[in-house]
Coordinates of N, CA and C and ligand atoms in Angstrom, one line a residue:
M1 N 108.2 95.6 97.3 CA 109.6 95.7 97.0 C 110.1 94.4 96.4
R2 N 111.1 94.4 95.6 CA 111.7 93.2 95.0 C 113.2 93.2 95.2
F3 N 113.7 92.0 95.6 CA 115.2 91.7 95.7 C 115.6 90.7 94.7
T4 N 116.6 91.0 93.9 CA 117.2 90.0 93.0 C 118.6 89.7 93.4
F5 N 118.9 88.4 93.6 CA 120.2 88.0 94.0 C 120.9 87.5 92.8
V6 N 122.0 88.1 92.4 CA 122.8 87.7 91.2 C 124.0 86.9 91.8
T7 N 123.9 85.6 91.6 CA 124.8 84.7 92.3 C 125.0 83.4 91.5
L8 N 126.2 82.9 91.7 CA 126.5 81.5 91.1 C 125.9 80.4 92.0
F9 N 125.6 80.8 93.2 CA 125.1 79.8 94.2 C 123.8 80.2 94.9
P10 N 122.7 80.2 94.1 CA 121.4 80.6 94.8 C 121.0 79.7 95.9
N11 N 121.5 78.4 95.9 CA 121.1 77.5 97.0 C 121.6 78.0 98.3
L12 N 122.7 78.7 98.3 CA 123.3 79.2 99.6 C 122.3 80.3 100.2
I13 N 121.5 80.8 99.4 CA 120.6 82.0 99.9 C 119.2 81.5 100.2
E14 N 118.7 80.7 99.3 CA 117.2 80.4 99.3 C 116.7 80.0 100.7
G15 N 117.4 79.2 101.4 CA 116.9 78.7 102.7 C 116.6 79.7 103.7
Y16 N 117.3 80.9 103.6 CA 117.1 81.9 104.6 C 115.6 82.5 104.6
F17 N 115.0 82.4 103.5 CA 113.6 83.0 103.3 C 112.5 81.9 103.6
Q18 N 112.9 80.8 104.0 CA 111.9 79.7 104.2 C 111.4 79.5 105.6
D19 N 111.7 80.5 106.4 CA 111.2 80.4 107.8 C 111.1 81.8 108.4
S20 N 110.4 81.9 109.5 CA 110.4 83.1 110.4 C 109.8 84.3 109.7
I21 N 110.3 85.5 110.1 CA 109.7 86.8 109.8 C 109.8 87.0 108.3
L22 N 110.9 86.7 107.6 CA 111.0 87.1 106.2 C 110.1 86.2 105.4
K23 N 109.9 84.9 105.8 CA 109.0 84.0 105.1 C 107.5 84.6 105.2
R24 N 107.2 85.0 106.4 CA 105.8 85.6 106.6 C 105.6 86.8 105.7
A25 N 106.7 87.6 105.6 CA 106.6 88.9 104.8 C 106.4 88.5 103.3
I26 N 107.1 87.5 102.9 CA 107.0 87.1 101.5 C 105.6 86.5 101.2
D27 N 105.1 85.7 102.2 CA 103.8 85.2 102.0 C 102.7 86.3 101.9
K28 N 103.0 87.4 102.7 CA 102.1 88.5 102.7 C 102.3 89.4 101.5
E29 N 103.3 89.1 100.6 CA 103.6 89.8 99.4 C 104.1 91.2 99.7
L30 N 104.8 91.4 100.9 CA 105.4 92.7 101.2 C 106.7 92.9 100.4
F31 N 107.4 91.8 100.1 CA 108.5 91.9 99.1 C 108.6 90.5 98.5
S32 N 109.4 90.5 97.4 CA 109.6 89.2 96.7 C 111.1 89.0 96.5
V33 N 111.5 87.8 96.3 CA 112.9 87.5 96.1 C 113.1 86.6 94.9
D34 N 114.0 86.9 94.0 CA 114.3 86.0 92.9 C 115.8 86.0 92.6
Y35 N 116.2 85.1 91.7 CA 117.7 84.8 91.6 C 118.0 84.9 90.1
L36 N 119.3 85.3 89.8 CA 119.8 85.3 88.5 C 121.2 84.7 88.5
N37 N 121.4 83.6 87.8 CA 122.7 83.0 87.8 C 123.6 83.3 86.6
P38 N 124.7 84.0 86.8 CA 125.5 84.4 85.7 C 126.0 83.2 84.8
R39 N 126.1 82.1 85.5 CA 126.5 80.9 84.7 C 125.5 80.6 83.5
D40 N 124.2 80.9 83.7 CA 123.3 80.7 82.7 C 123.5 81.6 81.5
F41 N 124.4 82.6 81.6 CA 124.6 83.6 80.5 C 126.0 83.3 79.9
S42 N 126.8 82.4 80.4 CA 128.1 82.1 79.9 C 128.1 81.6 78.5
L43 N 128.9 82.2 77.7 CA 129.0 81.8 76.3 C 130.1 80.7 76.1
N44 N 130.8 80.4 77.2 CA 131.8 79.3 77.1 C 131.1 78.0 77.0
K45 N 131.7 77.1 76.2 CA 131.0 75.8 75.9 C 130.9 75.0 77.2
H46 N 131.7 75.2 78.2 CA 131.6 74.5 79.5 C 131.0 75.3 80.5
S47 N 130.3 76.4 80.1 CA 129.7 77.4 81.1 C 130.6 77.9 82.1
K48 N 131.9 78.1 81.7 CA 132.9 78.6 82.6 C 132.6 80.1 83.0
V49 N 132.9 80.4 84.2 CA 132.6 81.8 84.6 C 133.8 82.6 85.2
D50 N 134.9 81.9 85.3 CA 136.1 82.5 85.9 C 137.3 82.2 85.1
D51 N 138.4 82.9 85.5 CA 139.7 82.7 84.8 C 140.8 83.2 85.7
T52 N 142.0 82.9 85.3 CA 143.1 83.4 86.1 C 143.2 85.0 86.0
A53 N 143.9 85.6 87.0 CA 143.9 87.1 87.0 C 144.9 87.5 86.0
V54 N 144.6 88.6 85.2 CA 145.5 89.2 84.3 C 146.5 90.0 85.1
G55 N 147.8 89.8 84.8 CA 148.8 90.5 85.6 C 149.3 89.7 86.8
G56 N 148.8 88.5 86.9 CA 149.2 87.6 87.9 C 148.4 87.7 89.2
G57 N 148.8 87.0 90.2 CA 148.1 87.0 91.5 C 147.4 85.7 91.7
A58 N 147.2 85.4 93.0 CA 146.6 84.1 93.3 C 145.1 84.0 93.0
G59 N 144.7 82.8 92.6 CA 143.2 82.6 92.5 C 142.6 83.0 91.2
M60 N 141.3 82.7 91.1 CA 140.6 83.0 89.9 C 139.7 84.2 90.1
V61 N 139.4 84.9 89.0 CA 138.6 86.1 89.0 C 137.3 85.8 88.1
M62 N 136.2 86.3 88.5 CA 135.0 86.1 87.7 C 135.1 86.9 86.4
N63 N 134.9 86.2 85.3 CA 134.9 86.9 84.0 C 133.9 88.0 83.8
P64 N 134.2 89.0 83.0 CA 133.1 90.0 82.8 C 131.9 89.5 82.0
Q65 N 132.2 88.6 81.0 CA 131.1 88.3 80.0 C 129.8 87.8 80.7
P66 N 129.8 86.7 81.5 CA 128.6 86.2 82.0 C 127.9 87.2 82.9
L67 N 128.6 87.9 83.7 CA 128.0 88.8 84.7 C 127.4 90.0 83.9
C68 N 128.2 90.5 82.9 CA 127.7 91.7 82.2 C 126.4 91.4 81.4
D69 N 126.4 90.2 80.8 CA 125.2 89.8 80.1 C 124.0 89.6 81.0
A70 N 124.3 89.0 82.2 CA 123.2 88.8 83.2 C 122.7 90.2 83.6
L71 N 123.6 91.1 83.9 CA 123.2 92.4 84.4 C 122.5 93.3 83.3
D72 N 123.0 93.1 82.1 CA 122.3 93.8 80.9 C 120.9 93.4 80.9
S73 N 120.6 92.1 80.9 CA 119.3 91.6 80.8 C 118.4 92.1 82.0
L74 N 119.0 92.1 83.2 CA 118.3 92.6 84.4 C 117.9 94.0 84.2
K75 N 118.9 94.8 83.7 CA 118.6 96.3 83.6 C 117.6 96.6 82.5
T76 N 117.7 95.8 81.4 CA 116.8 96.1 80.3 C 115.4 95.8 80.7
N77 N 115.2 94.8 81.5 CA 113.8 94.4 81.9 C 113.3 95.2 83.1
N78 N 114.3 95.8 83.8 CA 113.9 96.6 85.1 C 114.7 97.9 85.1
P79 N 114.3 98.9 84.4 CA 115.1 100.1 84.3 C 115.3 100.8 85.7
D80 N 114.4 100.6 86.6 CA 114.5 101.3 87.9 C 115.3 100.5 88.9
I81 N 116.0 99.5 88.5 CA 116.7 98.6 89.5 C 117.9 99.3 90.1
H82 N 118.2 99.1 91.3 CA 119.3 99.7 92.0 C 120.3 98.5 92.3
I83 N 121.5 98.6 91.7 CA 122.4 97.4 91.7 C 123.5 97.6 92.7
I84 N 123.6 96.7 93.7 CA 124.6 96.7 94.7 C 125.6 95.6 94.6
F85 N 126.9 95.9 94.6 CA 127.9 94.8 94.6 C 128.4 94.6 96.1
L86 N 128.7 93.4 96.4 CA 129.2 93.0 97.8 C 130.7 92.6 97.6
T87 N 131.5 93.4 98.2 CA 132.9 93.1 98.2 C 133.6 93.7 99.5
P88 N 134.7 93.1 100.0 CA 135.3 93.6 101.2 C 136.0 95.0 100.9
V89 N 136.1 95.3 99.6 CA 136.8 96.6 99.2 C 135.7 97.6 98.9
A90 N 135.1 98.2 99.9 CA 133.9 99.0 99.8 C 133.6 99.8 101.0
K91 N 132.6 100.7 101.0 CA 132.2 101.4 102.2 C 131.4 100.4 103.1
P92 N 131.5 100.6 104.4 CA 130.8 99.7 105.3 C 129.3 100.0 105.3
F93 N 128.5 98.9 105.3 CA 127.1 99.0 105.3 C 126.6 99.4 106.7
K94 N 125.7 100.4 106.8 CA 125.2 100.9 108.1 C 123.7 100.9 108.1
Q95 N 123.1 101.0 109.3 CA 121.7 101.0 109.5 C 121.0 102.1 108.7
N96 N 121.6 103.3 108.5 CA 121.1 104.3 107.7 C 120.9 103.9 106.2
D97 N 121.9 103.1 105.8 CA 121.7 102.5 104.4 C 120.5 101.6 104.3
A98 N 120.4 100.8 105.4 CA 119.2 99.8 105.4 C 117.9 100.6 105.2
K99 N 117.8 101.7 106.0 CA 116.6 102.5 106.0 C 116.4 103.2 104.6
R100 N 117.4 103.7 104.1 CA 117.3 104.4 102.8 C 117.0 103.4 101.7
L101 N 117.6 102.3 101.7 CA 117.4 101.3 100.6 C 116.0 100.7 100.7
A102 N 115.4 100.7 101.9 CA 114.1 100.1 102.0 C 113.0 100.9 101.2
K103 N 113.4 102.1 100.8 CA 112.4 102.9 100.0 C 112.6 102.6 98.5
K104 N 113.5 101.8 98.1 CA 113.7 101.5 96.6 C 112.6 100.5 96.2
S105 N 112.3 100.4 94.9 CA 111.3 99.4 94.5 C 112.0 98.1 94.2
H106 N 113.2 98.1 93.7 CA 113.9 96.9 93.3 C 115.4 97.0 93.5
V107 N 115.9 96.1 94.3 CA 117.4 96.1 94.6 C 118.0 94.8 94.2
A108 N 119.1 94.9 93.5 CA 119.8 93.6 93.1 C 121.1 93.6 93.9
F109 N 121.5 92.4 94.4 CA 122.7 92.2 95.1 C 123.6 91.3 94.2
V110 N 124.8 91.8 93.9 CA 125.7 91.0 93.1 C 126.8 90.4 94.0
S111 N 126.9 89.1 94.0 CA 127.9 88.5 94.9 C 129.0 88.0 94.1
G112 N 130.2 88.3 94.6 CA 131.4 87.7 93.9 C 131.8 86.4 94.6
R113 N 132.5 85.6 93.8 CA 133.1 84.3 94.4 C 134.6 84.3 94.0
Y114 N 135.3 83.3 94.3 CA 136.7 83.2 94.0 C 137.5 84.4 94.5
E115 N 138.4 84.9 93.8 CA 139.2 86.1 94.3 C 138.4 87.4 94.0
G116 N 137.3 87.3 93.4 CA 136.5 88.6 93.2 C 136.0 88.7 91.8
I117 N 135.5 89.9 91.5 CA 134.8 90.2 90.2 C 135.7 91.1 89.4
D118 N 135.8 90.9 88.1 CA 136.5 91.8 87.2 C 136.0 93.2 87.5
E119 N 137.0 94.1 87.8 CA 136.6 95.5 88.2 C 135.8 96.2 87.2
R120 N 135.9 95.8 85.9 CA 135.2 96.6 84.9 C 133.7 96.4 85.0
V121 N 133.3 95.2 85.6 CA 131.8 95.0 85.8 C 131.3 95.9 86.8
I122 N 132.1 96.1 87.9 CA 131.7 96.9 89.0 C 131.6 98.4 88.5
E123 N 132.6 98.8 87.7 CA 132.6 100.1 87.1 C 131.4 100.4 86.3
E124 N 131.0 99.4 85.5 CA 129.9 99.5 84.6 C 128.5 99.5 85.2
F125 N 128.4 98.7 86.2 CA 127.0 98.4 86.7 C 126.7 98.9 88.1
A126 N 127.7 99.1 88.9 CA 127.4 99.4 90.4 C 126.7 100.7 90.6
D127 N 125.6 100.7 91.3 CA 125.0 101.9 91.8 C 125.7 102.2 93.2
E128 N 126.0 101.1 93.9 CA 126.7 101.2 95.2 C 127.5 99.9 95.4
V129 N 128.5 100.1 96.2 CA 129.3 98.9 96.6 C 129.5 98.9 98.1
F130 N 129.2 97.7 98.7 CA 129.2 97.7 100.2 C 130.1 96.5 100.7
S131 N 130.7 96.7 101.9 CA 131.3 95.7 102.6 C 130.5 95.5 103.9
I132 N 130.5 94.3 104.4 CA 129.8 94.1 105.7 C 130.7 94.1 106.9
G133 N 132.0 94.2 106.6 CA 133.0 94.2 107.8 C 134.4 93.9 107.3
D134 N 135.3 94.2 108.2 CA 136.7 94.0 107.9 C 137.2 92.6 108.0
Y135 N 136.7 91.8 107.2 CA 137.1 90.3 107.2 C 136.7 89.8 105.8
I136 N 137.4 88.7 105.4 CA 137.1 88.2 104.0 C 136.3 87.0 104.1
L137 N 135.1 87.0 103.4 CA 134.3 85.8 103.3 C 134.6 85.0 102.1
T138 N 134.1 83.8 102.0 CA 134.4 83.0 100.8 C 133.6 83.5 99.6
G139 N 132.7 84.4 99.8 CA 131.9 85.0 98.7 C 131.0 86.0 99.2
G140 N 130.3 86.7 98.3 CA 129.4 87.8 98.7 C 128.0 87.4 99.2
E141 N 127.7 86.1 99.0 CA 126.3 85.6 99.3 C 125.9 86.0 100.7
L142 N 126.7 85.6 101.7 CA 126.3 85.9 103.1 C 126.1 87.4 103.3
A143 N 127.0 88.2 102.7 CA 126.9 89.7 102.8 C 125.6 90.2 102.1
S144 N 125.2 89.6 101.0 CA 124.0 90.0 100.4 C 122.8 89.7 101.2
L145 N 122.9 88.6 101.9 CA 121.8 88.2 102.8 C 121.7 89.2 104.0
V146 N 122.8 89.5 104.5 CA 122.9 90.5 105.6 C 122.2 91.8 105.2
L147 N 122.5 92.3 104.0 CA 121.9 93.5 103.5 C 120.4 93.4 103.3
C148 N 120.0 92.2 102.7 CA 118.6 92.0 102.4 C 117.8 91.9 103.7
D149 N 118.3 91.2 104.7 CA 117.6 91.1 106.0 C 117.5 92.5 106.6
A150 N 118.6 93.3 106.7 CA 118.6 94.6 107.3 C 117.7 95.5 106.6
I151 N 117.6 95.5 105.2 CA 116.8 96.4 104.5 C 115.3 96.0 104.6
S152 N 115.0 94.7 104.4 CA 113.6 94.3 104.4 C 112.9 94.5 105.7
R153 N 113.6 94.4 106.8 CA 112.9 94.6 108.1 C 112.5 96.1 108.3
N154 N 113.0 97.0 107.4 CA 112.6 98.4 107.4 C 111.5 98.6 106.3
V155 N 111.0 97.6 105.6 CA 109.9 97.7 104.7 C 108.6 97.7 105.5
E156 N 107.8 98.6 105.2 CA 106.5 98.8 106.0 C 105.8 97.4 106.1
G157 N 105.4 97.1 107.3 CA 104.6 95.9 107.5 C 105.4 94.6 107.8
V158 N 106.7 94.6 107.5 CA 107.5 93.3 107.6 C 107.6 92.9 109.1
L159 N 107.9 93.9 109.9 CA 107.9 93.5 111.4 C 106.5 93.6 112.0
G160 N 106.2 92.6 112.7 CA 104.9 92.6 113.4 C 105.0 93.6 114.6
N161 N 103.9 93.7 115.4 CA 103.9 94.6 116.5 C 104.9 94.1 117.5
S162 N 105.1 92.8 117.6 CA 106.0 92.3 118.6 C 107.5 92.5 118.3
E163 N 107.8 92.9 117.0 CA 109.2 93.1 116.7 C 109.4 94.5 116.2
S164 N 109.3 95.4 117.2 CA 109.2 96.8 116.8 C 110.5 97.4 116.2
L165 N 110.3 98.4 115.4 CA 111.5 99.1 114.8 C 111.9 100.3 115.7
S166 N 111.1 100.7 116.7 CA 111.4 101.9 117.4 C 112.6 101.7 118.4
I167 N 113.3 102.7 118.7 CA 114.4 102.8 119.7 C 115.3 101.5 119.5
E168 N 116.0 101.4 118.4 CA 116.9 100.3 118.3 C 118.3 100.9 118.3
S169 N 119.3 100.0 118.5 CA 120.7 100.3 118.4 C 120.9 100.9 117.0
F170 N 121.8 101.9 116.9 CA 122.2 102.5 115.7 C 121.2 103.5 115.2
E171 N 120.0 103.6 115.8 CA 119.1 104.7 115.5 C 119.7 106.0 116.0
S172 N 120.5 105.9 117.1 CA 121.3 107.0 117.5 C 122.7 106.4 117.6
E173 N 123.6 107.1 118.3 CA 125.0 106.5 118.4 C 125.0 105.5 119.5
L174 N 124.0 105.5 120.4 CA 124.0 104.6 121.5 C 123.5 103.2 121.2
L175 N 124.1 102.2 121.7 CA 123.6 100.8 121.6 C 122.4 100.7 122.5
E176 N 121.5 99.7 122.1 CA 120.3 99.5 122.8 C 120.5 99.1 124.3
A177 N 119.6 99.5 125.1 CA 119.6 99.0 126.5 C 119.3 97.5 126.6
P178 N 119.8 96.8 127.6 CA 119.5 95.4 127.7 C 118.0 95.1 127.9
S179 N 117.5 93.9 127.3 CA 116.1 93.5 127.5 C 116.1 92.3 128.4
F180 N 114.9 92.1 129.0 CA 114.7 91.0 129.9 C 113.4 90.4 129.6
S181 N 113.3 89.1 129.8 CA 112.0 88.4 129.7 C 111.6 87.8 131.0
K182 N 110.5 87.0 131.0 CA 110.1 86.4 132.3 C 110.8 85.1 132.5
P183 N 111.0 84.6 133.7 CA 110.5 85.1 135.0 C 111.4 86.3 135.5
K184 N 110.9 87.0 136.5 CA 111.6 88.1 137.1 C 112.9 87.7 137.7
E185 N 112.9 86.5 138.2 CA 114.1 85.9 138.8 C 114.4 84.6 138.2
Y186 N 115.7 84.4 137.8 CA 116.0 83.1 137.2 C 117.5 82.8 137.6
R187 N 117.7 81.6 138.1 CA 119.0 81.2 138.6 C 119.6 82.3 139.5
N188 N 118.8 82.8 140.4 CA 119.2 83.9 141.4 C 119.6 85.2 140.7
L189 N 119.3 85.4 139.4 CA 119.6 86.6 138.8 C 118.2 87.4 138.6
V190 N 118.2 88.6 139.0 CA 116.9 89.4 138.9 C 117.0 90.5 137.9
V191 N 115.8 90.7 137.3 CA 115.6 91.8 136.4 C 115.8 93.1 137.2
P192 N 116.4 94.2 136.6 CA 116.6 95.4 137.4 C 115.2 95.9 138.0
K193 N 115.3 96.3 139.2 CA 114.0 96.6 140.0 C 113.2 97.6 139.3
E194 N 113.9 98.7 138.7 CA 113.2 99.8 138.1 C 112.3 99.3 136.9
Y195 N 112.8 98.2 136.2 CA 112.0 97.7 135.1 C 110.7 97.1 135.6
L196 N 110.6 96.7 136.8 CA 109.4 96.0 137.3 C 108.4 97.0 137.9
K197 N 108.8 98.2 138.2 CA 107.9 99.0 139.0 C 106.8 99.8 138.1
G198 N 107.1 99.8 136.8 CA 106.1 100.4 135.9 C 106.1 102.0 135.8
N199 N 107.1 102.6 136.4 CA 107.3 104.1 136.3 C 108.1 104.3 135.0
H200 N 107.3 104.7 133.9 CA 107.9 104.8 132.6 C 109.0 105.8 132.5
S201 N 108.9 106.9 133.2 CA 109.9 107.9 133.1 C 111.2 107.4 133.7
K202 N 111.1 106.7 134.9 CA 112.3 106.2 135.6 C 112.9 105.1 134.7
I203 N 112.0 104.3 134.1 CA 112.6 103.2 133.3 C 113.4 103.8 132.1
R204 N 112.8 104.8 131.5 CA 113.5 105.5 130.4 C 114.9 106.0 130.8
T205 N 114.9 106.7 132.0 CA 116.2 107.2 132.5 C 117.2 106.1 132.7
L206 N 116.7 105.0 133.3 CA 117.6 103.9 133.6 C 118.1 103.3 132.3
K207 N 117.2 103.2 131.3 CA 117.6 102.6 130.0 C 118.6 103.4 129.3
I208 N 118.5 104.7 129.4 CA 119.5 105.6 128.8 C 120.9 105.4 129.5
A209 N 120.9 105.3 130.8 CA 122.1 105.1 131.6 C 122.7 103.7 131.2
L210 N 121.9 102.7 131.0 CA 122.4 101.3 130.7 C 122.9 101.3 129.2
S211 N 122.2 102.1 128.4 CA 122.7 102.2 127.0 C 124.1 102.8 126.9
E212 N 124.3 103.8 127.8 CA 125.6 104.5 127.8 C 126.6 103.6 128.3
C213 N 126.3 102.8 129.3 CA 127.3 101.8 129.9 C 127.7 100.8 128.8
K214 N 126.7 100.2 128.1 CA 126.9 99.2 127.1 C 127.8 99.8 126.0
T215 N 127.5 101.1 125.6 CA 128.2 101.7 124.5 C 129.6 102.0 124.9
K216 N 129.8 102.4 126.2 CA 131.1 102.7 126.7 C 132.0 101.5 126.6
F217 N 131.4 100.3 127.0 CA 132.1 99.1 127.1 C 132.4 98.5 125.7
F218 N 131.4 98.4 124.9 CA 131.6 97.8 123.6 C 132.0 98.7 122.4
R219 N 131.6 99.9 122.4 CA 131.8 100.8 121.3 C 132.2 102.2 121.8
P220 N 133.3 102.3 122.5 CA 133.7 103.7 123.1 C 133.7 104.8 122.1
E221 N 134.1 104.5 120.9 CA 134.1 105.6 119.9 C 132.7 106.1 119.6
Q222 N 131.7 105.2 119.7 CA 130.3 105.7 119.5 C 129.9 106.6 120.6
L223 N 130.3 106.3 121.8 CA 129.9 107.1 123.0 C 130.5 108.5 122.8
L224 N 131.7 108.5 122.4 CA 132.4 109.8 122.2 C 131.6 110.7 121.1
K225 N 131.1 110.0 120.1 CA 130.3 110.7 119.1 C 129.0 111.3 119.7
H226 N 128.4 110.4 120.5 CA 127.1 110.8 121.2 C 127.4 112.0 122.1
I227 N 128.4 112.0 122.9 CA 128.7 113.0 123.8 C 129.0 114.3 123.0
T228 N 129.7 114.2 122.0 CA 130.2 115.5 121.3 C 129.0 116.0 120.4
R229 N 128.1 115.2 120.0 CA 127.1 115.7 119.1 C 125.9 116.3 119.9
K230 N 125.6 115.7 121.0 CA 124.4 116.3 121.8 C 124.8 116.7 123.2
P231 N 124.1 117.5 123.8 CA 124.4 117.8 125.2 C 124.2 116.5 126.0
Y232 N 125.2 116.2 126.9 CA 125.2 114.9 127.6 C 124.0 114.8 128.6
E233 N 123.2 113.8 128.5 CA 122.1 113.6 129.4 C 122.5 112.8 130.6
K234 N 122.3 113.3 131.8 CA 122.6 112.5 132.9 C 121.4 111.7 133.4
Ligands
ADE1 N1 132.8 89.3 100.1 C1 133.8 88.8 100.8 N2 134.0 89.4 101.9 C2 133.1 90.3 102.0 C3 132.8 91.3 103.0 N3 133.5 91.4 104.1 N4 131.7 92.2 102.7 C4 131.0 92.1 101.6 N5 131.3 91.2 100.6 C5 132.3 90.3 100.8

């Protein structure tokens, strides 16, 4: 699989792939990452990429020309590419999207800066548009990294045995049950006894109950979905 980051600031992104799980996956050639900077396509003699908003409004907007030319070149060379724009004005990104997009061969993330991207570029090139949450970042780079991380860990082989994909939060409506490491007792706090006894059916029942507690506390609306969709398991 291949990821292309279309960004004015590739330096903001590069470091994330230089350590840990994703670095190991790149070294194993499970996916690759490259960058395309719209500034390199600017026809302006000062390589300008933004301008004031037509119709007024605060801040600068990214001009269509550098981005359109960058995306034209990307599409011409990669007809199967799936182009995603990151903006707060979009549908929220979910785990199901991460799993679905992990099956694509080539995904591009287009990050806006300043007050945003000229809407015509989005209209022309977007296969999908995502927001990562109800808050405004200084640009789409962090959001594109969030998507790339969540997608790539669903690519076959990226997670080792120790970082399993099974039974995770958001695979169902329930949040994941709490995890514990060794020692069994630390600062007078003990791991739940059932976890220690090795009876897997009892551990499973306890984990479901703890999942429900966590979900009720942090995401009550999700628990409601869970209860209404399936028969409630006690
Ligand atoms: N760019 C700025 N804020 C964003 C957000 N919340 N999600 C995606 N892209 C963004």
